[in-house]
CSV table of C-alpha atoms in Angstrom, one decimal:
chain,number,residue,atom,x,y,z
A,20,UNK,CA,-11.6,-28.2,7.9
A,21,UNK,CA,-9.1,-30.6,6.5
A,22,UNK,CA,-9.1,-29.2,3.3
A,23,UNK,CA,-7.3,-25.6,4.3
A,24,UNK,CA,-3.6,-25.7,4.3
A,25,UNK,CA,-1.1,-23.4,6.8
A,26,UNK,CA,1.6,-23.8,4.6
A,27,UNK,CA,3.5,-20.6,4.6
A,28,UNK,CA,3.2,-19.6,0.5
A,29,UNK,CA,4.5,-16.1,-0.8
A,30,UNK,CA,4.3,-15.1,-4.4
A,31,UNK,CA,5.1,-11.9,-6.2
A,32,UNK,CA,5.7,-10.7,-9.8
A,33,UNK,CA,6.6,-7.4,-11.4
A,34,UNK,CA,4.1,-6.3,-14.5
A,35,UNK,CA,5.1,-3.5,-17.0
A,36,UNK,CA,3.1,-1.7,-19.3
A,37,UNK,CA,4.1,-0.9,-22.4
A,38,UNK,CA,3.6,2.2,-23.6
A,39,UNK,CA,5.5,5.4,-23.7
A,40,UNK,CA,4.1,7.0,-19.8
A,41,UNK,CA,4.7,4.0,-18.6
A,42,UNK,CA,8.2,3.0,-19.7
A,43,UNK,CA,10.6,1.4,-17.3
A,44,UNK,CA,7.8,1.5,-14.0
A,45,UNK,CA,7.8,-1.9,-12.6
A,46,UNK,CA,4.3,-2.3,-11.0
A,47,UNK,CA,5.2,-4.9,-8.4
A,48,UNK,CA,2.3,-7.7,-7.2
A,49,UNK,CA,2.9,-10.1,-3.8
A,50,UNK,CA,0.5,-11.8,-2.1
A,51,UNK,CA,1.1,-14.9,0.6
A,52,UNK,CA,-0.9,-16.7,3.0
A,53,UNK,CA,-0.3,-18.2,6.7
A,54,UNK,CA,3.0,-16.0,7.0
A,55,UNK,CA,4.8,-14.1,10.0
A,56,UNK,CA,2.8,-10.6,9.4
A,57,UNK,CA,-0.8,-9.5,8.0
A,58,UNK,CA,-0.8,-6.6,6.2
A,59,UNK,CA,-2.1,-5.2,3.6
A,60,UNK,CA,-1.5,-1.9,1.7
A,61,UNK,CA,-0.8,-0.2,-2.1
A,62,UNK,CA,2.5,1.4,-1.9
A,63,UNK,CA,4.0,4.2,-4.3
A,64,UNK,CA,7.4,4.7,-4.4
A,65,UNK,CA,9.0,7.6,-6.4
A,66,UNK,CA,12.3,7.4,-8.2
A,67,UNK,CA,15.0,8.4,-5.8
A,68,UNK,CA,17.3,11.8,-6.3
A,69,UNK,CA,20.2,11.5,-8.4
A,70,UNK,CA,23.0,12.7,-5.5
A,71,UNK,CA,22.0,12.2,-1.7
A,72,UNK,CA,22.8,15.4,0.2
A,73,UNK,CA,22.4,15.5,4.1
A,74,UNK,CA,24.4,12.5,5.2
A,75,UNK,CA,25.2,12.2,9.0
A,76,UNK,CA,28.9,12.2,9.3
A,77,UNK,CA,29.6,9.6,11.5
A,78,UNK,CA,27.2,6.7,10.5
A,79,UNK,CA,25.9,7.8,6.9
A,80,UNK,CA,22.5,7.4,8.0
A,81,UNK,CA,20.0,8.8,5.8
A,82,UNK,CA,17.9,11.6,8.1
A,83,UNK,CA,14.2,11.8,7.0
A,84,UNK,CA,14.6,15.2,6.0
A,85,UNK,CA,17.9,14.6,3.7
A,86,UNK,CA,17.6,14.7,-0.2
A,87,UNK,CA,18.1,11.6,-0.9
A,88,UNK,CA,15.5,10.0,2.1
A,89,UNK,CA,12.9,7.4,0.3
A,90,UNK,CA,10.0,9.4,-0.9
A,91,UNK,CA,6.9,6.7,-0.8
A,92,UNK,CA,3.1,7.0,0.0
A,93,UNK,CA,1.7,3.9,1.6
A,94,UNK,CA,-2.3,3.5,1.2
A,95,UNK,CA,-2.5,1.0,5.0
A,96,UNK,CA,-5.4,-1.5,5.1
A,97,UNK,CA,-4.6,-2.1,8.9
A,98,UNK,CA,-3.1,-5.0,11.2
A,99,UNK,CA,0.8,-4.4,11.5
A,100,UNK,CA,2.3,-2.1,13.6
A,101,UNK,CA,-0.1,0.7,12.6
A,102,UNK,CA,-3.3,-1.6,13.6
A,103,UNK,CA,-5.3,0.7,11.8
A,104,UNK,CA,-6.5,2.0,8.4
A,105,UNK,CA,-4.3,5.3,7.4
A,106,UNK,CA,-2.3,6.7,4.5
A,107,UNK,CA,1.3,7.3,5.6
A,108,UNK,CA,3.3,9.8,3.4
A,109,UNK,CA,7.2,10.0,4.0
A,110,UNK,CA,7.9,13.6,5.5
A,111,UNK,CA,10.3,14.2,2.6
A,112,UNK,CA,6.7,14.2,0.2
A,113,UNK,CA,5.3,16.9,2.9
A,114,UNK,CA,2.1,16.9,5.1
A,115,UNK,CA,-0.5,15.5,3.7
A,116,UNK,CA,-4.0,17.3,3.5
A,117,UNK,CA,-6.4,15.2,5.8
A,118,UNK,CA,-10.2,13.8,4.2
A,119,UNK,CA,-13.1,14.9,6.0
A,120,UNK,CA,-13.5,12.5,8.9
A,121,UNK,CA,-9.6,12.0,9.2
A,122,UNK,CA,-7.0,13.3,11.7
A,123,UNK,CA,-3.4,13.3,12.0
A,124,UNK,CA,-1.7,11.2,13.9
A,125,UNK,CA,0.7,13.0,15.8
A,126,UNK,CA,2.2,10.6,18.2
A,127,UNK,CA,2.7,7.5,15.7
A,128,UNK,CA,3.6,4.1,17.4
A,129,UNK,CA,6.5,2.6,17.7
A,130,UNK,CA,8.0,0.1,14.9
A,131,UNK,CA,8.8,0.1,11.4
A,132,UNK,CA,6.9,0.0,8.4
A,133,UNK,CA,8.4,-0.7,4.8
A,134,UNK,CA,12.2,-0.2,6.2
A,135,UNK,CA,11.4,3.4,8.2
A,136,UNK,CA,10.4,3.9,11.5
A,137,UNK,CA,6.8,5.6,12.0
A,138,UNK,CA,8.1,8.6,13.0
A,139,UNK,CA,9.4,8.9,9.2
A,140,UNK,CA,5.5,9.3,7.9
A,141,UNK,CA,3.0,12.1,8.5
A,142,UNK,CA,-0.1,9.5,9.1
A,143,UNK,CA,-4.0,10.4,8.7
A,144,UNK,CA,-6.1,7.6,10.0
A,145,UNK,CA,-10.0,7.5,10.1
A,146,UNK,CA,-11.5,8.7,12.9
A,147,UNK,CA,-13.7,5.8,12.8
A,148,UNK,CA,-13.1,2.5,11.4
A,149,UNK,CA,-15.8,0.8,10.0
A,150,UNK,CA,-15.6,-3.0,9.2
A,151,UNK,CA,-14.9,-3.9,5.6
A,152,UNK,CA,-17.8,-6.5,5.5
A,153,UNK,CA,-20.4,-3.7,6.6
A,154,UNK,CA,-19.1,-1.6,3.9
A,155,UNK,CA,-19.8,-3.9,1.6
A,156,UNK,CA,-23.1,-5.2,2.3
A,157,UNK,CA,-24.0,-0.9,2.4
A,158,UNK,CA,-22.4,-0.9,-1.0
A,159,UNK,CA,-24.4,-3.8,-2.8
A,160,UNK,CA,-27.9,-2.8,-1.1
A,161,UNK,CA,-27.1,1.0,-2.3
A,162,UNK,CA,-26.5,-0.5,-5.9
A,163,UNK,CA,-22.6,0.8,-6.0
A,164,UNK,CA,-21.8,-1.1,-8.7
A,165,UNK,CA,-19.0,0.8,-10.0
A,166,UNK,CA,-17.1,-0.8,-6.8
A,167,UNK,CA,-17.2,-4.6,-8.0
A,168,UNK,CA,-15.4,-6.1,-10.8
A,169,UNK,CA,-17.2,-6.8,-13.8
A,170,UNK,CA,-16.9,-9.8,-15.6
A,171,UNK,CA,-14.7,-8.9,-18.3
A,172,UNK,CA,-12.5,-7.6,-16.0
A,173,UNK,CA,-11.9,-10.1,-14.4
A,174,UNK,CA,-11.8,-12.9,-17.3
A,175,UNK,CA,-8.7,-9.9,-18.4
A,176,UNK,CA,-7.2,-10.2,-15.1
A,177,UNK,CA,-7.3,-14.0,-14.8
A,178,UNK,CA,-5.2,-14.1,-18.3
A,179,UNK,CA,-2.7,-11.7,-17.4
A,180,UNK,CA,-2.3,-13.9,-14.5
A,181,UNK,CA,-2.3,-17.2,-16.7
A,182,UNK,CA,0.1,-16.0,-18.9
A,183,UNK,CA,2.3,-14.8,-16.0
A,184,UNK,CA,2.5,-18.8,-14.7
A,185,UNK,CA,2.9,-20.0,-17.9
A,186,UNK,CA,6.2,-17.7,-18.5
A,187,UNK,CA,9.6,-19.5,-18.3
């Protein structure tokens, strides 16, 4: 088709929410087409520690296990270096309690996800994946529609988004 473009495009904003629980927690967006890496995942990351104990000495590397090491939870659609579905919780957060039809994944891959290698994250993957598309159609013929976005919702979302282009 002559109409799709390749062009590498990346976009990303930060939304904030005000109201008192929500003060100062930036709730960062991205999204981009045609770049170097598919992925696709929410990520929370917790504030970080006020001092950092557990430095190594010679190259002030932060160990997973210091104070100070990121704390995040990474909810992992799949493709990347994990080339699966799986929710990846730093070690410093603890091990993670797997869902029914889960495991651990003991001997993670190699590479790095979100600046730490695997080895950094506890990981509980589905035992089996099942395609997103089968989902779905099971969804809509089971009458889930709790699972969809509703109109109003998504007239709200599209003028959050139109006022965030319109910003200066």
């Amino acid at each position: 088709r002559s109409d799709v473009s390749m062009t590498p495009t990346f976009a990303a904003t930060a939304l904030h929410i005000d109201n008192k629980r929500w003060t100062g927690v930036p709730f960062v967006m991205m999204a981009g087409k045609a770049l170097n890496e598919r992925v696709g995942y929410v990520r929370v990351v917790f504030k970080p520690n006020g001092m950092c104990v557990g430095l190594a000495k010679e190259s002030h590397e932060v160990p997973p296990t210091a104070h100070c090491a990121p704390k995040q939870m990474v909810f992992y659609v799949g493709h990347g270096p994990l080339g699966a579905s799986g929710i990846l919780v730093t070690k410093t957060l603890g091990r993670p309690a797997a869902p029914k039809q889960w495991f651990h994944m003991e001997k993670p891959p190699g590479g790095h996800l979100l600046g730490l290698p695997l080895e950094d994250y506890h990981i509980v993957s589905p035992t089996v994946e099942r395609n997103a598309y089968a989902r779905l159609i099971e969804h809509v013929f089971q009458g889930e529609r709790r699972l969809f976005v509703g109109t109003a919702s998504l007239l709200q979302s599209w003028h959050v988004w139109d006022g965030a282009l319109k910003a200066p």
